[in-house]
JSON list of C-alpha atoms in Angstrom, two decimals:
[
{"chain": "X", "resi": 818, "resn": "MET", "atom": "CA", "xyz": [-3.18, -20.84, -11.38]},
{"chain": "X", "resi": 819, "resn": "VAL", "atom": "CA", "xyz": [-5.99, -22.23, -9.10]},
{"chain": "X", "resi": 820, "resn": "TRP", "atom": "CA", "xyz": [-8.93, -20.98, -7.70]},
{"chain": "X", "resi": 821, "resn": "VAL", "atom": "CA", "xyz": [-9.26, -21.00, -3.70]},
{"chain": "X", "resi": 822, "resn": "ARG", "atom": "CA", "xyz": [-11.47, -19.87, -1.26]},
{"chain": "X", "resi": 823, "resn": "TYR", "atom": "CA", "xyz": [-9.69, -18.92, 2.25]},
{"chain": "X", "resi": 824, "resn": "THR", "atom": "CA", "xyz": [-11.29, -19.47, 5.35]},
{"chain": "X", "resi": 825, "resn": "ALA", "atom": "CA", "xyz": [-8.82, -17.79, 7.86]},
{"chain": "X", "resi": 826, "resn": "ASN", "atom": "CA", "xyz": [-6.27, -15.27, 7.24]},
{"chain": "X", "resi": 827, "resn": "HIS", "atom": "CA", "xyz": [-2.89, -16.51, 5.26]},
{"chain": "X", "resi": 828, "resn": "ASN", "atom": "CA", "xyz": [0.31, -14.79, 4.51]},
{"chain": "X", "resi": 829, "resn": "TRP", "atom": "CA", "xyz": [2.08, -16.33, 1.45]},
{"chain": "X", "resi": 830, "resn": "VAL", "atom": "CA", "xyz": [5.79, -15.40, 2.19]},
{"chain": "X", "resi": 831, "resn": "GLN", "atom": "CA", "xyz": [8.53, -15.16, -0.62]},
{"chain": "X", "resi": 832, "resn": "PRO", "atom": "CA", "xyz": [11.48, -13.84, -0.87]},
{"chain": "X", "resi": 833, "resn": "GLY", "atom": "CA", "xyz": [11.16, -10.48, -1.61]},
{"chain": "X", "resi": 834, "resn": "PHE", "atom": "CA", "xyz": [7.64, -9.84, -0.55]},
{"chain": "X", "resi": 835, "resn": "THR", "atom": "CA", "xyz": [4.33, -11.26, 1.18]},
{"chain": "X", "resi": 836, "resn": "ILE", "atom": "CA", "xyz": [1.21, -11.36, 0.18]},
{"chain": "X", "resi": 837, "resn": "ALA", "atom": "CA", "xyz": [-1.49, -11.06, 3.14]},
{"chain": "X", "resi": 838, "resn": "TYR", "atom": "CA", "xyz": [-4.95, -13.06, 2.09]},
{"chain": "X", "resi": 839, "resn": "LYS", "atom": "CA", "xyz": [-7.83, -12.60, 4.07]},
{"chain": "X", "resi": 840, "resn": "ALA", "atom": "CA", "xyz": [-10.71, -14.84, 5.21]},
{"chain": "X", "resi": 841, "resn": "GLY", "atom": "CA", "xyz": [-13.59, -15.08, 3.03]},
{"chain": "X", "resi": 842, "resn": "MET", "atom": "CA", "xyz": [-11.28, -14.18, -0.09]},
{"chain": "X", "resi": 843, "resn": "HIS", "atom": "CA", "xyz": [-12.28, -15.93, -3.41]},
{"chain": "X", "resi": 844, "resn": "LEU", "atom": "CA", "xyz": [-9.33, -15.78, -6.29]},
{"chain": "X", "resi": 845, "resn": "ASN", "atom": "CA", "xyz": [-7.18, -17.23, -8.44]},
{"chain": "X", "resi": 846, "resn": "VAL", "atom": "CA", "xyz": [-3.32, -17.50, -6.79]},
{"chain": "X", "resi": 847, "resn": "THR", "atom": "CA", "xyz": [-0.32, -19.60, -8.10]},
{"chain": "X", "resi": 848, "resn": "ARG", "atom": "CA", "xyz": [-0.50, -23.71, -7.59]},
{"chain": "X", "resi": 849, "resn": "ASP", "atom": "CA", "xyz": [2.64, -23.04, -5.03]},
{"chain": "X", "resi": 850, "resn": "CYS", "atom": "CA", "xyz": [0.57, -20.41, -2.66]},
{"chain": "X", "resi": 851, "resn": "ALA", "atom": "CA", "xyz": [-2.53, -22.93, -3.30]},
{"chain": "X", "resi": 852, "resn": "ASP", "atom": "CA", "xyz": [-1.10, -25.86, -2.08]},
{"chain": "X", "resi": 853, "resn": "GLU", "atom": "CA", "xyz": [0.53, -24.15, 0.85]},
{"chain": "X", "resi": 854, "resn": "ALA", "atom": "CA", "xyz": [-2.70, -22.59, 2.05]},
{"chain": "X", "resi": 855, "resn": "VAL", "atom": "CA", "xyz": [-4.62, -25.78, 1.75]},
{"chain": "X", "resi": 856, "resn": "GLU", "atom": "CA", "xyz": [-1.93, -27.64, 3.37]},
{"chain": "X", "resi": 857, "resn": "ARG", "atom": "CA", "xyz": [-2.01, -25.35, 6.57]},
{"chain": "X", "resi": 858, "resn": "GLY", "atom": "CA", "xyz": [-5.94, -25.81, 6.47]},
{"chain": "X", "resi": 859, "resn": "VAL", "atom": "CA", "xyz": [-6.78, -22.19, 5.81]},
{"chain": "X", "resi": 860, "resn": "ALA", "atom": "CA", "xyz": [-8.11, -22.73, 2.40]},
{"chain": "X", "resi": 861, "resn": "VAL", "atom": "CA", "xyz": [-10.06, -24.57, -0.11]},
{"chain": "X", "resi": 862, "resn": "LYS", "atom": "CA", "xyz": [-9.58, -25.44, -3.49]},
{"chain": "X", "resi": 863, "resn": "THR", "atom": "CA", "xyz": [-12.68, -24.06, -5.57]},
{"chain": "X", "resi": 864, "resn": "ALA", "atom": "CA", "xyz": [-14.22, -23.74, -9.01]},
{"chain": "X", "resi": 865, "resn": "ALA", "atom": "CA", "xyz": [-13.94, -20.96, -11.40]},
{"chain": "X", "resi": 866, "resn": "PRO", "atom": "CA", "xyz": [-16.98, -18.53, -10.63]},
{"chain": "X", "resi": 867, "resn": "LYS", "atom": "CA", "xyz": [-19.43, -18.77, -13.22]},
{"chain": "X", "resi": 868, "resn": "ARG", "atom": "CA", "xyz": [-18.86, -15.92, -15.87]},
{"chain": "X", "resi": 869, "resn": "GLU", "atom": "CA", "xyz": [-22.10, -13.48, -16.75]},
{"chain": "X", "resi": 870, "resn": "LYS", "atom": "CA", "xyz": [-23.41, -12.82, -20.22]},
{"chain": "X", "resi": 871, "resn": "VAL", "atom": "CA", "xyz": [-22.93, -9.85, -22.13]},
{"chain": "X", "resi": 872, "resn": "ASP", "atom": "CA", "xyz": [-27.10, -8.89, -21.00]},
{"chain": "X", "resi": 873, "resn": "GLY", "atom": "CA", "xyz": [-26.33, -9.14, -17.32]},
{"chain": "X", "resi": 874, "resn": "LYS", "atom": "CA", "xyz": [-27.54, -12.98, -16.91]},
{"chain": "X", "resi": 875, "resn": "LYS", "atom": "CA", "xyz": [-25.76, -15.71, -15.44]},
{"chain": "X", "resi": 876, "resn": "ALA", "atom": "CA", "xyz": [-24.24, -18.30, -18.41]},
{"chain": "X", "resi": 877, "resn": "GLU", "atom": "CA", "xyz": [-25.57, -21.75, -18.27]}
]
């Protein structure tokens, strides 16, 4: 799984299903999906977002 941020709308089409990703989404997708989106220029690979601590403050 790879974290990506979509810069444009993208439909990932597979036999039996299609997933529609909207521009601005930042999420974890399969490596095949990420590679296809980056190759088409509609997404960029990113780092995973920082998690928050239990007290609500960002982890350092």
